[in-house]
mmCIF file of C-alpha atoms in Angstrom:
data_model
loop_
_atom_site.group_PDB
_atom_site.id
_atom_site.type_symbol
_atom_site.label_atom_id
_atom_site.label_comp_id
_atom_site.label_asym_id
_atom_site.label_seq_id
_atom_site.Cartn_x
_atom_site.Cartn_y
_atom_site.Cartn_z
ATOM 1 C CA UNK A 1 40.705 14.167 -69.590
ATOM 2 C CA UNK A 2 43.108 16.528 -67.834
ATOM 3 C CA UNK A 3 46.778 16.232 -68.558
ATOM 4 C CA UNK A 4 49.407 15.760 -65.894
ATOM 5 C CA UNK A 5 50.506 19.351 -66.426
ATOM 6 C CA UNK A 6 46.974 20.684 -65.738
ATOM 7 C CA UNK A 7 46.652 18.624 -62.561
ATOM 8 C CA UNK A 8 50.002 19.902 -61.316
ATOM 9 C CA UNK A 9 48.934 23.521 -61.966
ATOM 10 C CA UNK A 10 45.711 23.057 -59.930
ATOM 11 C CA UNK A 11 47.665 21.666 -56.984
ATOM 12 C CA UNK A 12 50.001 24.705 -57.061
ATOM 13 C CA UNK A 13 47.015 27.101 -57.106
ATOM 14 C CA UNK A 14 45.415 25.394 -54.085
ATOM 15 C CA UNK A 15 48.669 25.580 -52.130
ATOM 16 C CA UNK A 16 49.074 29.277 -53.005
ATOM 17 C CA UNK A 17 45.485 29.991 -51.842
ATOM 18 C CA UNK A 18 45.953 28.022 -48.625
ATOM 19 C CA UNK A 19 49.058 29.970 -47.696
ATOM 20 C CA UNK A 20 47.844 33.350 -48.963
ATOM 21 C CA UNK A 21 48.047 36.456 -46.737
ATOM 22 C CA UNK A 22 44.260 36.843 -46.406
ATOM 23 C CA UNK A 23 43.829 33.253 -45.317
ATOM 24 C CA UNK A 24 46.571 33.531 -42.751
ATOM 25 C CA UNK A 25 45.102 36.782 -41.401
ATOM 26 C CA UNK A 26 41.704 35.104 -40.858
ATOM 27 C CA UNK A 27 43.331 32.231 -38.994
ATOM 28 C CA UNK A 28 45.271 34.615 -36.795
ATOM 29 C CA UNK A 29 42.116 36.639 -36.046
ATOM 30 C CA UNK A 30 40.198 33.488 -35.118
ATOM 31 C CA UNK A 31 42.954 32.373 -32.752
ATOM 32 C CA UNK A 32 43.102 35.807 -31.144
ATOM 33 C CA UNK A 33 39.276 35.877 -30.609
ATOM 34 C CA UNK A 34 39.271 32.534 -28.830
ATOM 35 C CA UNK A 35 42.328 33.525 -26.836
ATOM 36 C CA UNK A 36 40.554 36.688 -25.703
ATOM 37 C CA UNK A 37 37.368 34.841 -24.815
ATOM 38 C CA UNK A 38 39.199 32.246 -22.743
ATOM 39 C CA UNK A 39 41.140 35.008 -21.068
ATOM 40 C CA UNK A 40 37.951 36.891 -20.210
ATOM 41 C CA UNK A 41 36.330 33.917 -18.473
ATOM 42 C CA UNK A 42 39.484 32.864 -16.654
ATOM 43 C CA UNK A 43 41.810 35.787 -16.118
ATOM 44 C CA UNK A 44 39.168 38.418 -15.212
ATOM 45 C CA UNK A 45 37.514 36.331 -12.422
ATOM 46 C CA UNK A 46 40.991 35.377 -11.189
ATOM 47 C CA UNK A 47 41.979 39.011 -11.103
ATOM 48 C CA UNK A 48 38.814 39.942 -9.226
ATOM 49 C CA UNK A 49 39.481 37.251 -6.675
ATOM 50 C CA UNK A 50 43.106 38.274 -6.356
ATOM 51 C CA UNK A 51 42.246 41.926 -5.789
ATOM 52 C CA UNK A 52 39.401 41.085 -3.390
ATOM 53 C CA UNK A 53 36.741 42.763 -5.533
ATOM 54 C CA UNK A 54 34.842 39.649 -6.600
ATOM 55 C CA UNK A 55 32.289 39.895 -3.783
ATOM 56 C CA UNK A 56 31.673 43.530 -4.619
ATOM 57 C CA UNK A 57 31.004 42.808 -8.276
ATOM 58 C CA UNK A 58 28.816 39.796 -7.420
ATOM 59 C CA UNK A 59 26.770 41.982 -5.056
ATOM 60 C CA UNK A 60 26.377 44.590 -7.791
ATOM 61 C CA UNK A 61 25.266 41.907 -10.228
ATOM 62 C CA UNK A 62 22.763 40.554 -7.726
ATOM 63 C CA UNK A 63 21.313 43.991 -7.033
ATOM 64 C CA UNK A 64 21.029 44.657 -10.736
ATOM 65 C CA UNK A 65 19.220 41.338 -11.350
ATOM 66 C CA UNK A 66 16.763 42.132 -8.560
ATOM 67 C CA UNK A 67 16.148 45.594 -9.984
ATOM 68 C CA UNK A 68 15.583 44.249 -13.471
ATOM 69 C CA UNK A 69 13.217 41.538 -12.204
ATOM 70 C CA UNK A 70 11.125 44.208 -10.482
ATOM 71 C CA UNK A 71 11.037 46.279 -13.688
ATOM 72 C CA UNK A 72 9.751 43.223 -15.541
ATOM 73 C CA UNK A 73 6.867 42.875 -13.040
ATOM 74 C CA UNK A 74 8.310 40.116 -10.843
ATOM 75 C CA UNK A 75 7.119 41.671 -7.594
ATOM 76 C CA UNK A 76 4.689 40.407 -4.969
ATOM 77 C CA UNK A 77 1.192 41.470 -5.938
ATOM 78 C CA UNK A 78 -0.883 38.614 -4.496
ATOM 79 C CA UNK A 79 -0.673 36.478 -1.349
ATOM 80 C CA UNK A 80 -3.023 33.476 -1.459
ATOM 81 C CA UNK A 81 -3.677 31.714 1.864
ATOM 82 C CA UNK A 82 -5.584 28.469 2.389
ATOM 83 C CA UNK A 83 -6.392 26.472 5.526
ATOM 84 C CA UNK A 84 -6.597 29.450 7.895
ATOM 85 C CA UNK A 85 -9.519 29.496 10.332
ATOM 86 C CA UNK A 86 -8.270 30.308 13.826
ATOM 87 C CA UNK A 87 -4.868 31.826 13.076
ATOM 88 C CA UNK A 88 -4.842 35.614 13.425
ATOM 89 C CA UNK A 89 -4.636 37.217 9.972
ATOM 90 C CA UNK A 90 -2.273 40.005 10.985
ATOM 91 C CA UNK A 91 0.024 37.571 12.776
ATOM 92 C CA UNK A 92 0.087 35.334 9.694
ATOM 93 C CA UNK A 93 0.926 38.217 7.344
ATOM 94 C CA UNK A 94 3.669 39.356 9.707
ATOM 95 C CA UNK A 95 5.098 35.825 9.723
ATOM 96 C CA UNK A 96 5.022 35.687 5.912
ATOM 97 C CA UNK A 97 7.099 38.863 6.057
ATOM 98 C CA UNK A 98 6.777 39.965 2.440
ATOM 99 C CA UNK A 99 4.800 43.059 1.540
ATOM 100 C CA UNK A 100 3.194 43.628 -1.866
ATOM 101 C CA UNK A 101 5.525 45.430 -4.257
ATOM 102 C CA UNK A 102 8.788 43.841 -3.169
ATOM 103 C CA UNK A 103 10.815 41.645 -5.581
ATOM 104 C CA UNK A 104 9.554 38.074 -5.457
ATOM 105 C CA UNK A 105 12.934 36.510 -6.261
ATOM 106 C CA UNK A 106 14.319 37.702 -2.901
ATOM 107 C CA UNK A 107 11.620 35.905 -0.928
ATOM 108 C CA UNK A 108 12.970 33.057 1.263
ATOM 109 C CA UNK A 109 10.200 30.425 1.333
ATOM 110 C CA UNK A 110 11.911 28.230 3.950
ATOM 111 C CA UNK A 111 12.404 31.086 6.408
ATOM 112 C CA UNK A 112 8.775 32.143 5.936
ATOM 113 C CA UNK A 113 7.544 28.590 6.562
ATOM 114 C CA UNK A 114 9.536 28.378 9.779
ATOM 115 C CA UNK A 115 8.116 31.696 11.007
ATOM 116 C CA UNK A 116 4.554 30.621 10.191
ATOM 117 C CA UNK A 117 4.963 27.298 12.011
ATOM 118 C CA UNK A 118 5.945 29.205 15.154
ATOM 119 C CA UNK A 119 2.368 30.532 15.389
ATOM 120 C CA UNK A 120 0.481 28.604 18.086
ATOM 121 C CA UNK A 121 -2.472 27.573 15.909
ATOM 122 C CA UNK A 122 -0.324 26.340 12.993
ATOM 123 C CA UNK A 123 0.649 22.674 12.964
ATOM 124 C CA UNK A 124 2.415 22.777 9.589
ATOM 125 C CA UNK A 125 2.737 25.083 6.600
ATOM 126 C CA UNK A 126 3.955 25.190 3.006
ATOM 127 C CA UNK A 127 5.037 28.331 1.166
ATOM 128 C CA UNK A 128 5.604 28.596 -2.583
ATOM 129 C CA UNK A 129 6.417 31.267 -5.141
ATOM 130 C CA UNK A 130 4.244 31.302 -8.242
ATOM 131 C CA UNK A 131 5.981 33.445 -10.794
ATOM 132 C CA UNK A 132 5.750 36.201 -11.628
ATOM 133 C CA UNK A 133 3.867 37.846 -8.742
ATOM 134 C CA UNK A 134 2.093 35.440 -6.328
ATOM 135 C CA UNK A 135 2.917 33.819 -2.992
ATOM 136 C CA UNK A 136 0.917 30.697 -2.125
ATOM 137 C CA UNK A 137 0.671 29.841 1.575
ATOM 138 C CA UNK A 138 -1.090 26.722 2.870
ATOM 139 C CA UNK A 139 -1.498 26.051 6.595
ATOM 140 C CA UNK A 140 -2.746 23.058 8.557
ATOM 141 C CA UNK A 141 -4.117 24.260 11.877
ATOM 142 C CA UNK A 142 -4.121 22.469 15.197
ATOM 143 C CA UNK A 143 -7.387 20.934 16.393
ATOM 144 C CA UNK A 144 -8.490 21.764 19.954
ATOM 145 C CA UNK A 145 -8.706 18.599 22.025
ATOM 146 C CA UNK A 146 -9.352 19.564 25.645
ATOM 147 C CA UNK A 147 -8.938 22.167 28.352
ATOM 148 C CA UNK A 148 -6.044 21.658 30.744
ATOM 149 C CA UNK A 149 -6.534 22.877 34.302
ATOM 150 C CA UNK A 150 -3.246 24.379 35.492
ATOM 151 C CA UNK A 151 -1.955 24.564 39.062
ATOM 152 C CA UNK A 152 -3.523 27.986 39.555
ATOM 153 C CA UNK A 153 -6.840 26.452 38.399
ATOM 154 C CA UNK A 154 -6.757 28.360 35.160
ATOM 155 C CA UNK A 155 -7.697 26.632 31.917
ATOM 156 C CA UNK A 156 -5.537 26.335 28.810
ATOM 157 C CA UNK A 157 -6.703 25.046 25.437
ATOM 158 C CA UNK A 158 -4.525 22.199 24.101
ATOM 159 C CA UNK A 159 -4.403 20.106 20.946
ATOM 160 C CA UNK A 160 -3.667 16.424 20.376
ATOM 161 C CA UNK A 161 0.085 16.969 20.658
ATOM 162 C CA UNK A 162 -0.327 18.628 24.034
ATOM 163 C CA UNK A 163 0.593 22.031 22.571
ATOM 164 C CA UNK A 164 -0.912 25.038 24.319
ATOM 165 C CA UNK A 165 -2.924 27.240 21.965
ATOM 166 C CA UNK A 166 -3.224 31.015 22.178
ATOM 167 C CA UNK A 167 -5.551 33.774 21.055
ATOM 168 C CA UNK A 168 -8.965 32.194 21.649
ATOM 169 C CA UNK A 169 -12.176 32.808 23.568
ATOM 170 C CA UNK A 170 -12.395 30.314 26.423
ATOM 171 C CA UNK A 171 -16.189 30.347 26.259
ATOM 172 C CA UNK A 172 -16.057 28.775 22.788
ATOM 173 C CA UNK A 173 -14.526 25.585 24.198
ATOM 174 C CA UNK A 174 -16.324 24.917 27.469
ATOM 175 C CA UNK A 175 -17.846 21.760 25.994
ATOM 176 C CA UNK A 176 -14.416 20.091 25.804
ATOM 177 C CA UNK A 177 -13.232 17.721 28.575
ATOM 178 C CA UNK A 178 -11.208 19.305 31.390
ATOM 179 C CA UNK A 179 -7.905 17.560 32.132
ATOM 180 C CA UNK A 180 -6.050 17.610 35.459
ATOM 181 C CA UNK A 181 -2.442 16.531 36.018
ATOM 182 C CA UNK A 182 0.947 17.966 35.173
ATOM 183 C CA UNK A 183 1.547 15.370 32.441
ATOM 184 C CA UNK A 184 -2.068 15.283 31.262
ATOM 185 C CA UNK A 185 -1.599 17.304 28.038
ATOM 186 C CA UNK A 186 0.979 15.012 26.433
ATOM 187 C CA UNK A 187 -0.953 11.844 27.363
ATOM 188 C CA UNK A 188 -4.504 12.957 26.674
ATOM 189 C CA UNK A 189 -4.790 12.115 22.972
ATOM 190 C CA UNK A 190 -4.545 8.332 23.372
ATOM 191 C CA UNK A 191 -6.966 8.301 26.310
ATOM 192 C CA UNK A 192 -9.594 10.463 24.606
ATOM 193 C CA UNK A 193 -9.303 8.458 21.385
ATOM 194 C CA UNK A 194 -10.112 5.339 23.415
ATOM 195 C CA UNK A 195 -13.132 6.964 25.056
ATOM 196 C CA UNK A 196 -14.453 8.171 21.702
ATOM 197 C CA UNK A 197 -14.728 4.578 20.438
ATOM 198 C CA UNK A 198 -18.032 4.355 22.359
ATOM 199 C CA UNK A 199 -19.868 7.593 21.508
ATOM 200 C CA UNK A 200 -22.799 7.089 23.929
ATOM 201 C CA UNK A 201 -20.334 6.920 26.815
ATOM 202 C CA UNK A 202 -18.017 9.635 25.537
ATOM 203 C CA UNK A 203 -20.803 12.179 25.357
ATOM 204 C CA UNK A 204 -21.139 11.798 29.131
ATOM 205 C CA UNK A 205 -17.445 12.594 29.764
ATOM 206 C CA UNK A 206 -16.739 16.009 31.313
ATOM 207 C CA UNK A 207 -13.188 15.562 32.553
ATOM 208 C CA UNK A 208 -10.248 13.293 33.299
ATOM 209 C CA UNK A 209 -7.572 13.262 35.993
ATOM 210 C CA UNK A 210 -4.112 11.824 35.447
ATOM 211 C CA UNK A 211 -3.165 9.601 38.401
ATOM 212 C CA UNK A 212 0.467 8.909 39.313
ATOM 213 C CA UNK A 213 1.696 9.583 35.768
ATOM 214 C CA UNK A 214 0.285 6.134 34.898
ATOM 215 C CA UNK A 215 -3.489 6.014 34.444
ATOM 216 C CA UNK A 216 -6.749 8.020 34.332
ATOM 217 C CA UNK A 217 -9.870 8.649 36.380
ATOM 218 C CA UNK A 218 -12.751 9.755 34.170
ATOM 219 C CA UNK A 219 -15.533 12.066 35.393
ATOM 220 C CA UNK A 220 -19.020 11.823 33.891
ATOM 221 C CA UNK A 221 -21.728 14.454 33.676
ATOM 222 C CA UNK A 222 -23.793 12.722 36.415
ATOM 223 C CA UNK A 223 -20.902 13.105 38.887
ATOM 224 C CA UNK A 224 -19.739 9.499 38.582
ATOM 225 C CA UNK A 225 -16.011 8.676 38.489
ATOM 226 C CA UNK A 226 -14.622 5.795 36.418
ATOM 227 C CA UNK A 227 -11.249 4.437 37.493
ATOM 228 C CA UNK A 228 -9.451 3.067 34.442
ATOM 229 C CA UNK A 229 -6.444 0.708 34.574
ATOM 230 C CA UNK A 230 -2.940 1.537 33.429
ATOM 231 C CA UNK A 231 -3.045 -1.274 30.866
ATOM 232 C CA UNK A 232 -5.906 -2.432 28.611
ATOM 233 C CA UNK A 233 -7.812 0.809 28.998
ATOM 234 C CA UNK A 234 -9.937 0.044 25.930
ATOM 235 C CA UNK A 235 -11.111 -3.309 27.364
ATOM 236 C CA UNK A 236 -12.090 -1.647 30.645
ATOM 237 C CA UNK A 237 -14.042 1.058 28.821
ATOM 238 C CA UNK A 238 -15.835 -1.637 26.821
ATOM 239 C CA UNK A 239 -16.672 -3.405 30.067
ATOM 240 C CA UNK A 240 -18.303 -0.216 31.369
ATOM 241 C CA UNK A 241 -20.469 -0.108 28.248
ATOM 242 C CA UNK A 242 -21.553 -3.711 28.879
ATOM 243 C CA UNK A 243 -22.387 -2.997 32.532
ATOM 244 C CA UNK A 244 -24.421 0.026 31.565
ATOM 245 C CA UNK A 245 -26.298 -1.864 28.875
ATOM 246 C CA UNK A 246 -27.114 -4.810 31.124
ATOM 247 C CA UNK A 247 -27.625 -3.028 34.468
ATOM 248 C CA UNK A 248 -28.319 0.625 33.576
ATOM 249 C CA UNK A 249 -25.288 1.479 35.701
ATOM 250 C CA UNK A 250 -25.002 5.146 34.780
ATOM 251 C CA UNK A 251 -28.493 5.853 36.113
ATOM 252 C CA UNK A 252 -27.877 4.280 39.505
ATOM 253 C CA UNK A 253 -26.747 5.984 42.737
ATOM 254 C CA UNK A 254 -23.099 5.105 42.155
ATOM 255 C CA UNK A 255 -20.214 7.465 42.879
ATOM 256 C CA UNK A 256 -17.223 5.382 41.711
ATOM 257 C CA UNK A 257 -16.867 2.495 39.289
ATOM 258 C CA UNK A 258 -13.465 0.860 39.686
ATOM 259 C CA UNK A 259 -12.344 -1.044 36.580
ATOM 260 C CA UNK A 260 -8.667 -1.384 37.438
ATOM 261 C CA UNK A 261 -8.846 -5.166 37.851
ATOM 262 C CA UNK A 262 -9.632 -7.130 34.720
ATOM 263 C CA UNK A 263 -11.627 -9.901 36.417
ATOM 264 C CA UNK A 264 -13.861 -7.890 38.756
ATOM 265 C CA UNK A 265 -15.582 -4.526 39.151
ATOM 266 C CA UNK A 266 -15.976 -2.519 42.342
ATOM 267 C CA UNK A 267 -18.569 0.172 42.857
ATOM 268 C CA UNK A 268 -18.987 2.755 45.579
ATOM 269 C CA UNK A 269 -22.414 4.192 46.202
ATOM 270 C CA UNK A 270 -23.129 7.855 46.618
ATOM 271 C CA UNK A 271 -23.188 9.013 50.276
ATOM 272 C CA UNK A 272 -26.984 9.204 50.239
ATOM 273 C CA UNK A 273 -27.408 5.731 48.766
ATOM 274 C CA UNK A 274 -24.849 4.304 51.172
ATOM 275 C CA UNK A 275 -26.712 5.824 54.133
ATOM 276 C CA UNK A 276 -29.996 4.368 52.950
ATOM 277 C CA UNK A 277 -28.377 0.964 52.656
ATOM 278 C CA UNK A 278 -27.011 1.203 56.195
ATOM 279 C CA UNK A 279 -30.253 2.599 57.621
ATOM 280 C CA UNK A 280 -33.136 1.602 55.416
ATOM 281 C CA UNK A 281 -36.426 3.354 56.181
ATOM 282 C CA UNK A 282 -38.732 1.414 58.442
ATOM 283 C CA UNK A 283 -41.890 0.040 56.947
ATOM 284 C CA UNK A 284 -45.147 1.509 58.157
ATOM 285 C CA UNK A 285 -46.501 -0.376 61.137
ATOM 286 C CA UNK A 286 -43.108 -1.825 62.010
ATOM 287 C CA UNK A 287 -42.181 -1.666 65.739
#
């Protein structure tokens, strides 16, 4: 068991060691290091801002990071595109706007998407960077719906949103319905969707005319015109299917079928049939 004198000596030795020169020097050095570090992250940026050189140094740092990324292989080497059928390839690549070999970290995906969606055939697009060297582009193209006859009797291909498409061969779409009317493009999708609910009737449709910005007249392949109402268009179209099934209406000498009234149907005969009705041929032997 240590004596009181020994315990007192140990305490004196510890105090001497704690307050020795070497110990104090280490503490001072540690304080100076932290002081310098804090100064570097606070005073230097403040000085750069004060002298107006911060932007310059940030630009240099950005350029250096871009250069280093390129040296490490982070450049565009591949551009993968999906969903493209009608969109012109060269126009799409120009809209992407990034050539192989350029640093991928500088590529602005949002700006590229906006440029791609300005192409007439593109309904929507997504653009992604796949590090280290690939751009992934996915497009959803517009679907041709009909041909719109303009005032100069030209024909323009439109989609379900009424958007006018470009860069196409008109001959590839002559089987689509022809629409007439200045507001026909933006109103055609609902009307054509209604007609398509009865396929055997829709396959006879060759065109449609917008009347008074309110309703449609439908033209069939046999030259017959169907006048649809402003409201309850689907019920009127169903009524035409019933009339055709029960009376073979589409194969009769009828020029116009008027379905605008819900409780009755009017028909107008072709000029030839109307003339025969007015002046039926005389029977042989009749005086």
